GROMACS .gro file of C-alpha atoms in nm:
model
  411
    1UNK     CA    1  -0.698  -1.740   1.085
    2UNK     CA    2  -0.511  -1.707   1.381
    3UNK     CA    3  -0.604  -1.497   1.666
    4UNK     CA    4  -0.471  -1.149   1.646
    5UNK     CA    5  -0.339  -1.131   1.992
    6UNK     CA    6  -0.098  -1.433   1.881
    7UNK     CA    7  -0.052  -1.330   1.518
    8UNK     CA    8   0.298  -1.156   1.518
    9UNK     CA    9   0.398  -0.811   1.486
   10UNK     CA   10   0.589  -0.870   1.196
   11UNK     CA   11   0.684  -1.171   0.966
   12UNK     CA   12   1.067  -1.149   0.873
   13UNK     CA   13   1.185  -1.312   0.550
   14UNK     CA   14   1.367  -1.577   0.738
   15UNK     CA   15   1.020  -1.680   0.899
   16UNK     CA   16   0.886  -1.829   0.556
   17UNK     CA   17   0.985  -2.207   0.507
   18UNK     CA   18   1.234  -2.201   0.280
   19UNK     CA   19   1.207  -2.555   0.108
   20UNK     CA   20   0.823  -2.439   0.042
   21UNK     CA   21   0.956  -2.114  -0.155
   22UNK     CA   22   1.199  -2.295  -0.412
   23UNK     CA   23   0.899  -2.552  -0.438
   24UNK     CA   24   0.697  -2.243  -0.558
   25UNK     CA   25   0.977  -2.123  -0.752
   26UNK     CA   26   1.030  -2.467  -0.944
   27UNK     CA   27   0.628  -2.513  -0.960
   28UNK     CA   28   0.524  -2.205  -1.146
   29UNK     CA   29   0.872  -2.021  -1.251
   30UNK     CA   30   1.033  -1.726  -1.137
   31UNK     CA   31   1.078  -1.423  -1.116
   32UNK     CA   32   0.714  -1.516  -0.906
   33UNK     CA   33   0.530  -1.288  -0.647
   34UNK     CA   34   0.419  -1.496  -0.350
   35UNK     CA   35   0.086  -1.339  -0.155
   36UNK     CA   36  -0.001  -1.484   0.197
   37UNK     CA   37  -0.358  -1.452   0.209
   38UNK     CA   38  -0.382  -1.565   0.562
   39UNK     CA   39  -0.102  -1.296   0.682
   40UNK     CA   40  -0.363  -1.038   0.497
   41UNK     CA   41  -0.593  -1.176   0.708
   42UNK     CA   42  -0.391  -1.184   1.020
   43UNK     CA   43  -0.242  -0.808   0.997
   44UNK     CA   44  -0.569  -0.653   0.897
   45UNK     CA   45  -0.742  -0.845   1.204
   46UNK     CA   46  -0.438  -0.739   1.416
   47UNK     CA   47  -0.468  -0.368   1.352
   48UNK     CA   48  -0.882  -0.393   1.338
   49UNK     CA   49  -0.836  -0.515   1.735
   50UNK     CA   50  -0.593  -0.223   1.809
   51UNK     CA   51  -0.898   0.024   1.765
   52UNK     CA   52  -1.188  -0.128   1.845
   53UNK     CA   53  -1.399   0.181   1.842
   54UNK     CA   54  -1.259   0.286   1.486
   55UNK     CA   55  -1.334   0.213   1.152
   56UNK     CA   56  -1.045   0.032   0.920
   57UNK     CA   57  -1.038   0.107   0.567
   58UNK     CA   58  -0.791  -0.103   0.389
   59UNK     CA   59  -0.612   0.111   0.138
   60UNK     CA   60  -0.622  -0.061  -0.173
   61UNK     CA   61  -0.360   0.172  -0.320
   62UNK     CA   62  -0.112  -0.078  -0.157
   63UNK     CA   63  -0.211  -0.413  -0.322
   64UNK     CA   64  -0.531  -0.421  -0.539
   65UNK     CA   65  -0.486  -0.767  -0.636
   66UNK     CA   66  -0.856  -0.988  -0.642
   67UNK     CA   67  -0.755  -1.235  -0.434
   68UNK     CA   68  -0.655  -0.975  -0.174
   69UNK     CA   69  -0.918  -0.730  -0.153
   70UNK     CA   70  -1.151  -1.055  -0.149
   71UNK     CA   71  -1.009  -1.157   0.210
   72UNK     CA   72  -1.040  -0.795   0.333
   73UNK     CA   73  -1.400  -0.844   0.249
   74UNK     CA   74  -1.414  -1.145   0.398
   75UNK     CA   75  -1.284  -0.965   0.755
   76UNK     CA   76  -1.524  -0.752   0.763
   77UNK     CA   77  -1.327  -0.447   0.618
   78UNK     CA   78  -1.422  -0.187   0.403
   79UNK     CA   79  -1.228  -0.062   0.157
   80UNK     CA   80  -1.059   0.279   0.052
   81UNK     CA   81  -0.998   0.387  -0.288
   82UNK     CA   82  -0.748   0.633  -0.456
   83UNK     CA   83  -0.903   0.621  -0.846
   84UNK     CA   84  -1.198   0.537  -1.058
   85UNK     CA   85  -0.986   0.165  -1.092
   86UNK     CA   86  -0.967   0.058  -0.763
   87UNK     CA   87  -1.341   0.161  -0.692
   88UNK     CA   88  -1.382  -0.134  -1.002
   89UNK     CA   89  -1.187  -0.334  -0.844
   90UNK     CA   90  -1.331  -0.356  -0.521
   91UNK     CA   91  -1.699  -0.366  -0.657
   92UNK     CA   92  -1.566  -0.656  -0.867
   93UNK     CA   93  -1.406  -0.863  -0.553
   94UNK     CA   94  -1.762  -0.833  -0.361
   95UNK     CA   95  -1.772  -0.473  -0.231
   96UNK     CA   96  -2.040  -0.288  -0.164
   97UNK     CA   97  -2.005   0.064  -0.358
   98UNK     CA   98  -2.236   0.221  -0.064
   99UNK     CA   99  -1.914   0.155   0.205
  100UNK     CA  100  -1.675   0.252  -0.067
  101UNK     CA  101  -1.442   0.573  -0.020
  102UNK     CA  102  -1.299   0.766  -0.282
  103UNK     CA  103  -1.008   0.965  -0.212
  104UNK     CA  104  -0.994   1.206  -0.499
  105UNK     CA  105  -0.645   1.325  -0.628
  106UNK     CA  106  -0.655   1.559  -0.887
  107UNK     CA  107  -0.925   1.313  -1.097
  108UNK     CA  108  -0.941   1.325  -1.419
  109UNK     CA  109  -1.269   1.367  -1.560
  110UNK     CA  110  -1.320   0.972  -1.657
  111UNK     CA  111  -1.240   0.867  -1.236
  112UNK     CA  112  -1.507   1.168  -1.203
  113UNK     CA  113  -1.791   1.080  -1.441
  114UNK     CA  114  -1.725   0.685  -1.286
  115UNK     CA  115  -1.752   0.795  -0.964
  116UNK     CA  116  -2.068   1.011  -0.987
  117UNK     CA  117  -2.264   0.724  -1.227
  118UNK     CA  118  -2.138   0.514  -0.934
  119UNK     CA  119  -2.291   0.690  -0.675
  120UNK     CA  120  -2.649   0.760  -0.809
  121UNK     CA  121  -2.698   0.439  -0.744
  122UNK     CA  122  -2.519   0.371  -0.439
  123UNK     CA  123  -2.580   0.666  -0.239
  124UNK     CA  124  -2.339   0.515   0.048
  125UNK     CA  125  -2.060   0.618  -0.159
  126UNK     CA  126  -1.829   0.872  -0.015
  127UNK     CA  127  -1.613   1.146  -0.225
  128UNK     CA  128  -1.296   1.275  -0.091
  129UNK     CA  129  -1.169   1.595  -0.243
  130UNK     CA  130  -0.885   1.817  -0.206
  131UNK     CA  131  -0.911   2.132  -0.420
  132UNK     CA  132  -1.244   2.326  -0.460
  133UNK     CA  133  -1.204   2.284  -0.800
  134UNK     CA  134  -1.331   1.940  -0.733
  135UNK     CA  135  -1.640   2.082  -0.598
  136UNK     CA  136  -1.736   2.215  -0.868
  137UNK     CA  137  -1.662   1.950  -1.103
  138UNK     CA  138  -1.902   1.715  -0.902
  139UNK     CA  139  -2.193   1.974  -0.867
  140UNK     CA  140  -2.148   1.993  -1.294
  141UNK     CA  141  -2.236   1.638  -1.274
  142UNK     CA  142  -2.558   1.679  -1.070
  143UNK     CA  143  -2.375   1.539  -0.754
  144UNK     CA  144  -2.485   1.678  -0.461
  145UNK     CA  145  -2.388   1.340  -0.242
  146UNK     CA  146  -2.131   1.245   0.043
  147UNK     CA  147  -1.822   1.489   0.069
  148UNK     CA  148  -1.574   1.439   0.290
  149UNK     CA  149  -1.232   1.718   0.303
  150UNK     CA  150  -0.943   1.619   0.270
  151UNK     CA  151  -0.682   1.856   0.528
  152UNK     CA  152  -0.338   1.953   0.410
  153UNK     CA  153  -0.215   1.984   0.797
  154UNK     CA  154   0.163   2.132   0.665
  155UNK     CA  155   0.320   1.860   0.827
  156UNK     CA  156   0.476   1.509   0.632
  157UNK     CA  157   0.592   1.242   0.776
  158UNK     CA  158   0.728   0.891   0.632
  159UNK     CA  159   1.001   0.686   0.502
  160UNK     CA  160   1.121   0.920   0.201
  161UNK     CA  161   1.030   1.271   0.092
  162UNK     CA  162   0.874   1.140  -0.179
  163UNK     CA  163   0.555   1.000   0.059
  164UNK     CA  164   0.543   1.289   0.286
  165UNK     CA  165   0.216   1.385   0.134
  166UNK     CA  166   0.088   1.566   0.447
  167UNK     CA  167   0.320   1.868   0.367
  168UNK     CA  168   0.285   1.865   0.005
  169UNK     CA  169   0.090   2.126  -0.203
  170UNK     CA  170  -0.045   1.838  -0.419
  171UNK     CA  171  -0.288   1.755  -0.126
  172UNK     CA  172  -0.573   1.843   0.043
  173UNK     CA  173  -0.691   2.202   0.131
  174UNK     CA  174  -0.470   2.431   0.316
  175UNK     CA  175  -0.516   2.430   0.686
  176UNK     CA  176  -0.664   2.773   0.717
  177UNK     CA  177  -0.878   2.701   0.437
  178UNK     CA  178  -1.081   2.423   0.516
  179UNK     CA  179  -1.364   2.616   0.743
  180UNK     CA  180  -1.452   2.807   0.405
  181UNK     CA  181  -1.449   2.544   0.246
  182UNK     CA  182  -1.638   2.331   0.499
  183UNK     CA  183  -1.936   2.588   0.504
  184UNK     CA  184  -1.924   2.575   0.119
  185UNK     CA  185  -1.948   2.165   0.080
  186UNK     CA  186  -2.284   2.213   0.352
  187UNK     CA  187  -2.411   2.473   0.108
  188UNK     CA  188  -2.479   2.218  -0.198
  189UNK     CA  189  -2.367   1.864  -0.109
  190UNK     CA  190  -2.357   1.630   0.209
  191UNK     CA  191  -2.034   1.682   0.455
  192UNK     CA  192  -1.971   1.372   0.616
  193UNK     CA  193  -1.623   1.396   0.707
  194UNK     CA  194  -1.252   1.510   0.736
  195UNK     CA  195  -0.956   1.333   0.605
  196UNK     CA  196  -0.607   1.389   0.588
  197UNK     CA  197  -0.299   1.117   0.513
  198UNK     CA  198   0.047   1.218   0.666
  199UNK     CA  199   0.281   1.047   0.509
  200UNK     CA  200   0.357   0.616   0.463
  201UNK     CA  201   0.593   0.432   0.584
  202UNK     CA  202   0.569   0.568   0.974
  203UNK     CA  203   0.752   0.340   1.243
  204UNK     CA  204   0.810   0.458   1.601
  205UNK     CA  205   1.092   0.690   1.563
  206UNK     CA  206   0.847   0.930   1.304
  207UNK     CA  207   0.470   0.855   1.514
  208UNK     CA  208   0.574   1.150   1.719
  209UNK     CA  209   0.585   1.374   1.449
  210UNK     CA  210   0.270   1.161   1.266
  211UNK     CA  211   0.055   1.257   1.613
  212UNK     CA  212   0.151   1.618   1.570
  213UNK     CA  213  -0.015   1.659   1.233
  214UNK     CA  214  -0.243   1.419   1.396
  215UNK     CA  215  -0.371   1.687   1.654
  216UNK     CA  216  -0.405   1.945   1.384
  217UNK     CA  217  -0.624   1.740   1.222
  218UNK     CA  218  -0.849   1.734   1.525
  219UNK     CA  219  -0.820   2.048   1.639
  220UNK     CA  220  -0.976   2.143   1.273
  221UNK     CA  221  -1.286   1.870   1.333
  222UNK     CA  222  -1.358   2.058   1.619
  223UNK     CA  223  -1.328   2.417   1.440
  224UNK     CA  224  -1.568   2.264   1.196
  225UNK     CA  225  -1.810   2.130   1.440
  226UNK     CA  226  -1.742   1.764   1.476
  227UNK     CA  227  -2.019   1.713   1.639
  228UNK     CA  228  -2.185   1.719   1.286
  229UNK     CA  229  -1.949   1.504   1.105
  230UNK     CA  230  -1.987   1.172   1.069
  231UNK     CA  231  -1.637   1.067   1.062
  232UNK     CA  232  -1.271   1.217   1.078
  233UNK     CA  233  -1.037   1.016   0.871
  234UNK     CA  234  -0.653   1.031   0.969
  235UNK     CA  235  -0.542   0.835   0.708
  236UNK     CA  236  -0.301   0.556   0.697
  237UNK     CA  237   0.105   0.561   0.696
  238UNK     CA  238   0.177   0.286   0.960
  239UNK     CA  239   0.443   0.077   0.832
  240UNK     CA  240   0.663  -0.216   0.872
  241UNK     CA  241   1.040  -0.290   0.982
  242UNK     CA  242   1.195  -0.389   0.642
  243UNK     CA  243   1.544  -0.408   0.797
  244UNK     CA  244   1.597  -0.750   1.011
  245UNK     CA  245   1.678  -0.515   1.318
  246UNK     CA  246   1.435  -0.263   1.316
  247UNK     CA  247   1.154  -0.317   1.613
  248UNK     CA  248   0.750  -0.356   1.465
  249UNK     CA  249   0.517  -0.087   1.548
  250UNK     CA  250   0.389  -0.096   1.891
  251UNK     CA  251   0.042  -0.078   1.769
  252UNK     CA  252  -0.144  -0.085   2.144
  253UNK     CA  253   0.145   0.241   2.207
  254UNK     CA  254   0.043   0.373   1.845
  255UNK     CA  255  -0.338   0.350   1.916
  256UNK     CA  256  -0.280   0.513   2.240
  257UNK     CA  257  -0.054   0.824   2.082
  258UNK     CA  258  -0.270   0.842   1.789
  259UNK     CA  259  -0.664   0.877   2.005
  260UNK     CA  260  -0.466   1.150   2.214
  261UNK     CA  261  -0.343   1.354   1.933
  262UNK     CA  262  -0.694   1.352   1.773
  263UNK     CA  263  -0.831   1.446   2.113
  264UNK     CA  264  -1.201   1.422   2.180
  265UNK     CA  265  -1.458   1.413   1.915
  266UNK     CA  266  -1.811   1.308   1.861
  267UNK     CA  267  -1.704   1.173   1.504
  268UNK     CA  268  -1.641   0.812   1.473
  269UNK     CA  269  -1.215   0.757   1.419
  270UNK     CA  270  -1.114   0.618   1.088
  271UNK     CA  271  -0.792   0.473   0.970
  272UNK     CA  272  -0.664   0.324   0.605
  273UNK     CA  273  -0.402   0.080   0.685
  274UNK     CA  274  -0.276  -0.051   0.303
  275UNK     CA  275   0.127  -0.126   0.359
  276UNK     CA  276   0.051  -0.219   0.734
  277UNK     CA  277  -0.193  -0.476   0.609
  278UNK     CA  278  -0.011  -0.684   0.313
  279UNK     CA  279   0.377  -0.629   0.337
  280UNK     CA  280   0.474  -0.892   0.501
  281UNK     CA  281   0.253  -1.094   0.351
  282UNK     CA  282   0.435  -1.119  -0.022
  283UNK     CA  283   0.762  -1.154  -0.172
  284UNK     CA  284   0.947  -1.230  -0.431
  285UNK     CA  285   1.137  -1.490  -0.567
  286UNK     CA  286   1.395  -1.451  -0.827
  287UNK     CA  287   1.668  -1.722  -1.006
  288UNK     CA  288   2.022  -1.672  -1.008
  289UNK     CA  289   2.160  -1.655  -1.368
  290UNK     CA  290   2.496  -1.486  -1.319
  291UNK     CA  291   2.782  -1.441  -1.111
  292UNK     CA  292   3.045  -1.235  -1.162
  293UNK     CA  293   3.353  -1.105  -0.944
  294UNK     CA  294   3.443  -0.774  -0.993
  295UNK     CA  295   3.689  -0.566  -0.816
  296UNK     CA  296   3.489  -0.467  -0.526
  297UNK     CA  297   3.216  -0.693  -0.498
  298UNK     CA  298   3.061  -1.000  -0.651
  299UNK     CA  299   2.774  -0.916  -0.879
  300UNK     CA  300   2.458  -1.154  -0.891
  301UNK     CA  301   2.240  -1.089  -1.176
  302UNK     CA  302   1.888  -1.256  -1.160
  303UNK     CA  303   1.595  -1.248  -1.370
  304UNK     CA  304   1.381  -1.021  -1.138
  305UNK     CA  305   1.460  -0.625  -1.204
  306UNK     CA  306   1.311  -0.313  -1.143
  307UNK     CA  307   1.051  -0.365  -1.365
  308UNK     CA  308   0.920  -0.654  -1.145
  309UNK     CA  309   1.007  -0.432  -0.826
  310UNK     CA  310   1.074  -0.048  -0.850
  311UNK     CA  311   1.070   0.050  -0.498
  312UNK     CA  312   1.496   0.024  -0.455
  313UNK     CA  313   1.538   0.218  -0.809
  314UNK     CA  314   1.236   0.475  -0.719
  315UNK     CA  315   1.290   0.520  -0.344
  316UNK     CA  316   1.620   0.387  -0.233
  317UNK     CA  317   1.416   0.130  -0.066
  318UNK     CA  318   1.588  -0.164   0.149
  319UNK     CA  319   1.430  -0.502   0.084
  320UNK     CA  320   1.564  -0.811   0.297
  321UNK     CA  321   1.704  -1.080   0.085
  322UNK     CA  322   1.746  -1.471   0.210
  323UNK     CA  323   1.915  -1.756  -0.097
  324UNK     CA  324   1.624  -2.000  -0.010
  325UNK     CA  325   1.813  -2.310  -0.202
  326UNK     CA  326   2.118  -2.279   0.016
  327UNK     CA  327   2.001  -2.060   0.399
  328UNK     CA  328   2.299  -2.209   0.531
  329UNK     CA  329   2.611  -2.175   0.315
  330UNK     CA  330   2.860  -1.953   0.410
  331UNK     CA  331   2.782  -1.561   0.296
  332UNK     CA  332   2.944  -1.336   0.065
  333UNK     CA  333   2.893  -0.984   0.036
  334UNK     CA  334   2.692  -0.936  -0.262
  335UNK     CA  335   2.585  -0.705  -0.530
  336UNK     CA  336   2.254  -0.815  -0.664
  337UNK     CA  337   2.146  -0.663  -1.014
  338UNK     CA  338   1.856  -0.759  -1.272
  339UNK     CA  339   1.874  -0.730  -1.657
  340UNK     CA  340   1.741  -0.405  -1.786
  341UNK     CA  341   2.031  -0.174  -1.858
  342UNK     CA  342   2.073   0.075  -1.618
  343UNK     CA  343   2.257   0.133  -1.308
  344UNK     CA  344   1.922   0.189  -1.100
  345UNK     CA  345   1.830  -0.217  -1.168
  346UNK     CA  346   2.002  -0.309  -0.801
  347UNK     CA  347   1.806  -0.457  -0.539
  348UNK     CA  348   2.125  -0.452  -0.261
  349UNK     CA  349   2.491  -0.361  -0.287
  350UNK     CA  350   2.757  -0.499  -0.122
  351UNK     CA  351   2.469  -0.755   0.088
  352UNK     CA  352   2.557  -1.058   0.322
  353UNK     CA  353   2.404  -1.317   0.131
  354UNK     CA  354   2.445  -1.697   0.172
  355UNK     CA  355   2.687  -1.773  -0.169
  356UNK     CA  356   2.496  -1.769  -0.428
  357UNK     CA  357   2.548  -2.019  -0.741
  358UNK     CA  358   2.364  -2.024  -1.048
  359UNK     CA  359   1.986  -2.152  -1.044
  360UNK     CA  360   1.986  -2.071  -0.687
  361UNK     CA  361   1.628  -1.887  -0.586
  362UNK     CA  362   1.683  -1.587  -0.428
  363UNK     CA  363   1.339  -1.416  -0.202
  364UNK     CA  364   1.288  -1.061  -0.196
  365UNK     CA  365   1.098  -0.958   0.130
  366UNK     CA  366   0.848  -0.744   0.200
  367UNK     CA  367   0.722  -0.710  -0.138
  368UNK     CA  368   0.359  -0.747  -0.038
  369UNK     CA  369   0.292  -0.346  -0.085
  370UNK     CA  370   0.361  -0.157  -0.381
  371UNK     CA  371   0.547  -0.439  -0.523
  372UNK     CA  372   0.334  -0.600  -0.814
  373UNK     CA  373   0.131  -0.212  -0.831
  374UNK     CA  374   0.430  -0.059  -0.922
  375UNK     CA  375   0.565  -0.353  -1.189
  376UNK     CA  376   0.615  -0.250  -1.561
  377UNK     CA  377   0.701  -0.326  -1.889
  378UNK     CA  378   1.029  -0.216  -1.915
  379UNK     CA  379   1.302  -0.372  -2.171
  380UNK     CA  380   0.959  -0.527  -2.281
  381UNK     CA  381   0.968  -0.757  -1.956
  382UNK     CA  382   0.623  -0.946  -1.933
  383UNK     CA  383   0.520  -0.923  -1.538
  384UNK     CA  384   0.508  -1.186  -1.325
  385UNK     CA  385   0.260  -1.427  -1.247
  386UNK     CA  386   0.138  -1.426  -0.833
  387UNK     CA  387   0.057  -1.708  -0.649
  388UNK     CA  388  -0.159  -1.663  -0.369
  389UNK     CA  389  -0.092  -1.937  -0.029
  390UNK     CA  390  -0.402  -1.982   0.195
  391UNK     CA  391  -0.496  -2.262   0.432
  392UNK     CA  392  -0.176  -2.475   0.312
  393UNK     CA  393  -0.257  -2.433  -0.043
  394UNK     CA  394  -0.120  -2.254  -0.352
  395UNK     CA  395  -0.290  -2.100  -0.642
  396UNK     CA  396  -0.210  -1.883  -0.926
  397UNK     CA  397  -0.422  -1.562  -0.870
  398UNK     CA  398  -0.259  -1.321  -1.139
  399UNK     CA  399  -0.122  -1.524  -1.485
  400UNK     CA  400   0.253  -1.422  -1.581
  401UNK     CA  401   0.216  -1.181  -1.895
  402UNK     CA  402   0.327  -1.313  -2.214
  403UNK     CA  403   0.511  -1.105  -2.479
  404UNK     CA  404   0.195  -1.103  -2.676
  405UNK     CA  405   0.058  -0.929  -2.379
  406UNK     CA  406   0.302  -0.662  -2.403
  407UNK     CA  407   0.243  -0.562  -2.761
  408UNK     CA  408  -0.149  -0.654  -2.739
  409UNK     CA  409  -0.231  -0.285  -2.777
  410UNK     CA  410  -0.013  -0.209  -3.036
  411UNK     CA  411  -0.192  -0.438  -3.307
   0.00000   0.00000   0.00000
């Protein structure tokens, strides 16, 4: 693994070798998610070293593929989980369930009665809730373990509204609420902690706003007497340029910003990188199958869609885009569209790409986080396989779906 103080900040799509993506593509078929385990490696080891005195959860909300929560493990990480799945997961790739965290989001009562068998035997285990009404769900289950609060600060920050949990009713306690609350959790179960997540997606232009939510979050450790907690968890967010010209986090600035806006506090500092962490690690590669000139553009259909990545139909997400068979042909302005039948299956309009021609591979950037999570079904579309690249070599780590595997459940 390289160093993390000569890893780079961020790995643009015209950084991977281009020859060695169509090889991929012609080896095991396309549309194909690529993961770079040693980038995994890299970034998580990169952000580790920009808080030495904090502890880094990866988020495995972000990519909860084996292979990847495997090398987390194998840093030294620990691992953060959303539902009663990814706690599975993560047990399953080596974790301990006594470092686990479980960030409870309105669980239903199976993630519950999984996380509560879970943690009578591994009393390490840490709940996260945001409602009271998760309280008392636990203590009906006899579990009088590890609560941490999750803070609703009023303030979101990220890429798209739809992210900015930090001012959305859906989570945490309200501000004002949480000392109640606190003295409640000491009255039948184990308060370890504070949490609160901001938003995702946070570059440099949002961390001032990020640190302001930031500050209310300590502000509320020290209303609750942090002297007592064991931790104050301010979440993850911290994203990656996707555009070629937008500038990588400053991490040593964002480290700096982010310790000030907590303030002082006896607690120990955590952080749950996910998107930060595998990103720029994975794409996508895709084949050219049609090319069509319409009035205002030239459409390129290919056989990835939103069902293999939803983030541009769901989010209006960007996505850099390179023609790895041909970097160097002259570009067209592009319109580039999968198969299912709707207008939202469009992964860039009107694009500079290098001409594309039919069987050319096309790579989707920055697919490493919520790419394959997000992937469906749709139009009855088998998912992808993933290959996984570490120390020169390639491997499949996820199988591409058959159609059998689509109506498996249905028989």
């Amino acid at each position: 693994m390289t160093d993390p103080a000569d890893s780079p900040a961020v790995r643009r799509l015209a950084d991977w070798d281009a020859p060695t993506l169509e090889s991929l593509a012609e080896e095991y078929e396309t549309p194909l998610y690529v993961i770079d385990l040693d980038r995994v490696a890299e970034n998580y080891a990169r952000f580790s070293a920009a808080f030495p005195d904090a502890d880094v959860m990866y988020a495995a909300k972000a990519h909860t593929g084996n292979a990847v929560l495997e090398t987390i493990l194998a840093t030294g990480g620990d691992i953060e989980c959303a539902a009663w799945g990814e706690l599975q997961r993560s047990i399953d790739a080596g974790a301990d369930p006594n470092t686990l965290q479980y960030t409870a989001v309105n669980p239903p009562d199976r993630d519950l009665d999984y996380a509560t068998d879970l943690a009578a035997d591994a009393p390490g285990l840490t709940i996260t809730i945001g409602a009271t009404d998760t309280l008392e769900r636990l203590a009906e289950r006899g579990y009088d373990g590890r609560i941490a609060i999750r803070i609703n600060p009023g303030i979101g920050t990220g890429h798209h509204e739809k992210v900015a949990t930090g001012a959305d009713a859906k989570f945490g306690i309200p501000y004002e609420r949480v000392p109640a609350v606190a003295d409640r959790v000491r009255e039948g179960f184990d308060l370890v902690g504070l949490h609160a997540h901001v938003g995702s997606g946070v570059l440099r232009d949002g961390l001032e706003e990020h640190c302001r939510a930031l500050a209310r979050v300590g502000e509320m450790a020290r209303r609750v007497g942090d002297e007592e907690l064991e931790f104050v968890d301010v979440g993850g967010g911290y994203g990656v340029p996707y555009r070629e010209d937008e500038p990588p986090l400053d991490l040593a600035e964002t480290a700096e910003k982010i310790r000030e806006a907590v303030g002082e506090i006896d607690a120990t500092l955590k952080l749950e990188p996910g998107r930060y962490v595998v990103a720029d690690a994975g794409l996508i590669l895709t084949t050219v199958n049609t090319i069509k000139e319409a009035p205002d553009t030239t459409v390129v259909g290919v056989d990835a869609s939103l069902s293999t990545l939803i983030r541009p139909a769901m989010f209006g997400s960007y996505h850099p885009m390179l023609n790895v068979s041909a970097p160097d042909r002259e570009s067209i302005e592009a319109t580039v569209g999968g198969p299912v039948c709707t207008s939202a299956d469009v992964f860039a309009h009107d694009r500079p790409i290098a001409g594309p021609e039919r069987g050319d591979v096309l790579a989707i950037g920055n697919a490493g986080s919520y790419g394959y999570e997000l992937a469906n079904q749709f139009h009855s579309q088998p998912r992808p396989a993933e290959v996984a690249l570490e120390d020169g070599e390639s491997r499949v780590v996820r199988r591409r779906e058959t159609l059998e595997d689509v109506t498996r459940l249905e028989r």
